[in-house]
């Protein structure tokens, strides 16, 4: 499978939603492949990805319920909250994982070796983004603060602006232009206990693990 990443013209407004403004004509991707360990709660999750000369832009919309958002600091376990994720591999075997809960708290690593350490069971080799890295990112979110015990249906959005200058810290010759092909996957996970779900754009088989780059699919810049 593949997704066409289209050039965006004019100012990018996350608040207008996926069906308006410069987002309107971009193709939609659905994050609807559930890993077998998921409960029956499968929030409808869609996203669009676009670019200009200087930035990559990503916007998710989630029709959710049983929402949880506890983490507020960088590089904490946001994946246990109501969370969306973007794992992107512009070049080679390394990739970056952006994990963001519905209130905007983020974990981001540059992964050099995704295999699990036999002792800690964590990622074998990675660089954890520092405060100066996070400050280069723009996060848009429609929910805020700590959320626990929300059981009413709710629709929330999460936007991320990733500057090329930050990506070039890890991929020095990278360009945002038509003809490029990257690899990536998009995810939705977390939420209240008992309503756990692990949803993917590009299907994963074999184990409950998002860190499986062999299952990434193509992003084609057009």
Coordinates of C-alpha atoms in Angstrom, one line a residue, residues 25-175:
X25 CA -8.0 18.0 -1.5
X26 CA -5.4 15.9 0.2
X27 CA -6.0 12.1 0.2
X28 CA -7.3 10.5 3.4
X29 CA -5.7 7.5 5.1
X30 CA -7.6 5.3 7.5
X31 CA -6.0 3.8 10.6
X32 CA -8.4 0.8 10.8
X33 CA -6.3 -2.4 11.0
X34 CA -6.7 -3.8 14.5
X35 CA -4.2 -6.0 16.1
X36 CA -5.8 -9.2 17.5
X37 CA -5.1 -8.1 21.1
X38 CA -7.5 -5.1 20.7
X39 CA -10.8 -4.9 22.5
X40 CA -14.0 -4.2 20.6
X41 CA -13.4 -0.4 21.0
X42 CA -12.1 0.7 17.6
X43 CA -12.1 4.5 17.4
X44 CA -12.6 5.7 13.8
X45 CA -9.3 7.4 13.0
X46 CA -8.3 9.2 9.8
X47 CA -5.4 11.4 8.9
X48 CA -3.8 13.4 6.1
X49 CA -0.1 14.3 5.5
X50 CA 1.2 17.1 3.4
X51 CA 4.3 19.2 2.8
X52 CA 5.9 22.4 1.6
X53 CA 9.5 23.4 1.1
X54 CA 10.2 23.7 4.8
X55 CA 7.8 21.5 6.8
X56 CA 5.9 18.2 6.9
X57 CA 2.3 18.6 8.2
X58 CA 0.1 15.8 9.7
X59 CA -3.5 16.0 11.0
X60 CA -5.5 13.3 12.7
X61 CA -9.2 13.2 13.5
X62 CA -10.5 10.6 15.9
X63 CA -14.1 9.7 16.8
X64 CA -13.3 8.3 20.3
X65 CA -14.8 7.3 23.6
X66 CA -13.3 6.1 26.9
X67 CA -10.6 8.7 26.6
X68 CA -7.6 8.9 29.0
X69 CA -4.9 11.5 29.0
X70 CA -2.6 11.5 32.1
X71 CA 0.9 12.2 30.8
X72 CA 2.0 15.9 30.5
X73 CA 5.8 15.7 30.1
X74 CA 8.1 14.9 27.2
X75 CA 9.1 11.2 26.6
X76 CA 6.6 9.6 29.0
X77 CA 4.3 6.7 28.4
X78 CA 1.8 8.6 26.2
X79 CA 1.0 5.3 24.3
X80 CA -1.1 4.3 27.3
X81 CA -3.2 7.4 27.0
X82 CA -5.5 8.1 24.0
X83 CA -2.7 8.4 21.5
X84 CA -1.9 8.8 17.8
X85 CA 1.5 7.9 16.4
X86 CA 3.6 8.5 13.3
X87 CA 6.7 6.4 12.6
X88 CA 8.6 7.7 9.6
X89 CA 11.7 6.4 7.8
X90 CA 13.0 8.8 5.2
X91 CA 16.3 6.9 4.6
X92 CA 18.0 3.7 5.4
X93 CA 17.1 1.5 8.4
X94 CA 16.7 4.3 11.0
X95 CA 13.4 5.9 11.7
X96 CA 11.7 8.5 14.0
X97 CA 8.7 7.7 16.1
X98 CA 6.4 10.5 17.1
X99 CA 3.8 9.5 19.8
X100 CA 1.4 12.1 21.0
X101 CA -1.6 11.9 23.4
X102 CA -4.8 13.7 22.8
X103 CA -3.7 16.6 25.1
X104 CA -0.5 17.2 23.1
X105 CA 2.2 15.4 25.3
X106 CA 4.8 13.8 23.1
X107 CA 7.4 11.1 23.0
X108 CA 9.9 11.1 20.1
X109 CA 12.9 8.9 19.5
X110 CA 15.4 8.5 16.6
X111 CA 15.6 4.7 16.4
X112 CA 18.9 3.2 15.3
X113 CA 18.1 -0.4 16.3
X114 CA 14.5 -1.3 16.9
X115 CA 15.1 -4.7 18.4
X116 CA 14.4 -5.3 22.1
X117 CA 17.2 -5.3 24.7
X118 CA 17.1 -8.8 26.3
X119 CA 17.4 -7.3 29.8
X120 CA 15.3 -4.1 29.8
X121 CA 13.0 -5.2 26.9
X122 CA 13.2 -1.6 25.7
X123 CA 14.4 -0.4 22.2
X124 CA 18.0 -1.5 21.8
X125 CA 19.5 1.8 20.4
X126 CA 17.9 5.2 20.2
X127 CA 18.3 8.9 20.7
X128 CA 15.5 10.5 22.8
X129 CA 14.5 13.9 21.6
X130 CA 15.7 16.7 23.9
X131 CA 13.8 19.9 24.9
X132 CA 15.5 21.9 22.1
X133 CA 14.2 19.3 19.6
X134 CA 10.6 19.4 20.9
X135 CA 10.6 23.2 20.8
X136 CA 11.1 23.0 17.0
X137 CA 7.8 21.1 16.6
X138 CA 4.3 22.6 16.6
X139 CA 1.6 20.5 18.1
X140 CA -2.1 21.3 17.7
X141 CA -4.7 19.6 19.9
X142 CA -8.4 20.1 20.6
X143 CA -8.4 18.4 24.0
X144 CA -6.3 19.7 26.9
X145 CA -5.2 18.9 30.4
X146 CA -5.4 15.6 32.3
X147 CA -8.4 13.5 31.4
X148 CA -9.5 10.4 33.3
X149 CA -12.8 8.6 33.2
X150 CA -14.3 10.3 30.1
X151 CA -16.8 7.8 28.7
X152 CA -18.9 10.1 26.5
X153 CA -18.3 10.0 22.7
X154 CA -15.9 12.8 21.7
X155 CA -14.3 13.8 18.5
X156 CA -10.7 15.2 18.8
X157 CA -8.0 16.3 16.5
X158 CA -4.2 16.3 16.7
X159 CA -1.9 18.2 14.3
X160 CA 1.9 18.1 14.0
X161 CA 4.2 20.4 12.1
X162 CA 7.7 18.9 11.6
X163 CA 10.3 21.3 10.2
X164 CA 12.8 20.1 7.7
X165 CA 15.6 21.7 9.8
X166 CA 14.9 19.2 12.6
X167 CA 14.7 16.2 10.2
X168 CA 18.1 17.2 8.8
X169 CA 19.6 16.7 12.2
X170 CA 19.2 13.0 11.5
X171 CA 19.1 13.0 7.7
X172 CA 21.5 15.8 6.6
X173 CA 20.7 15.6 2.9
X174 CA 17.0 15.3 3.2
X175 CA 14.6 17.2 0.9

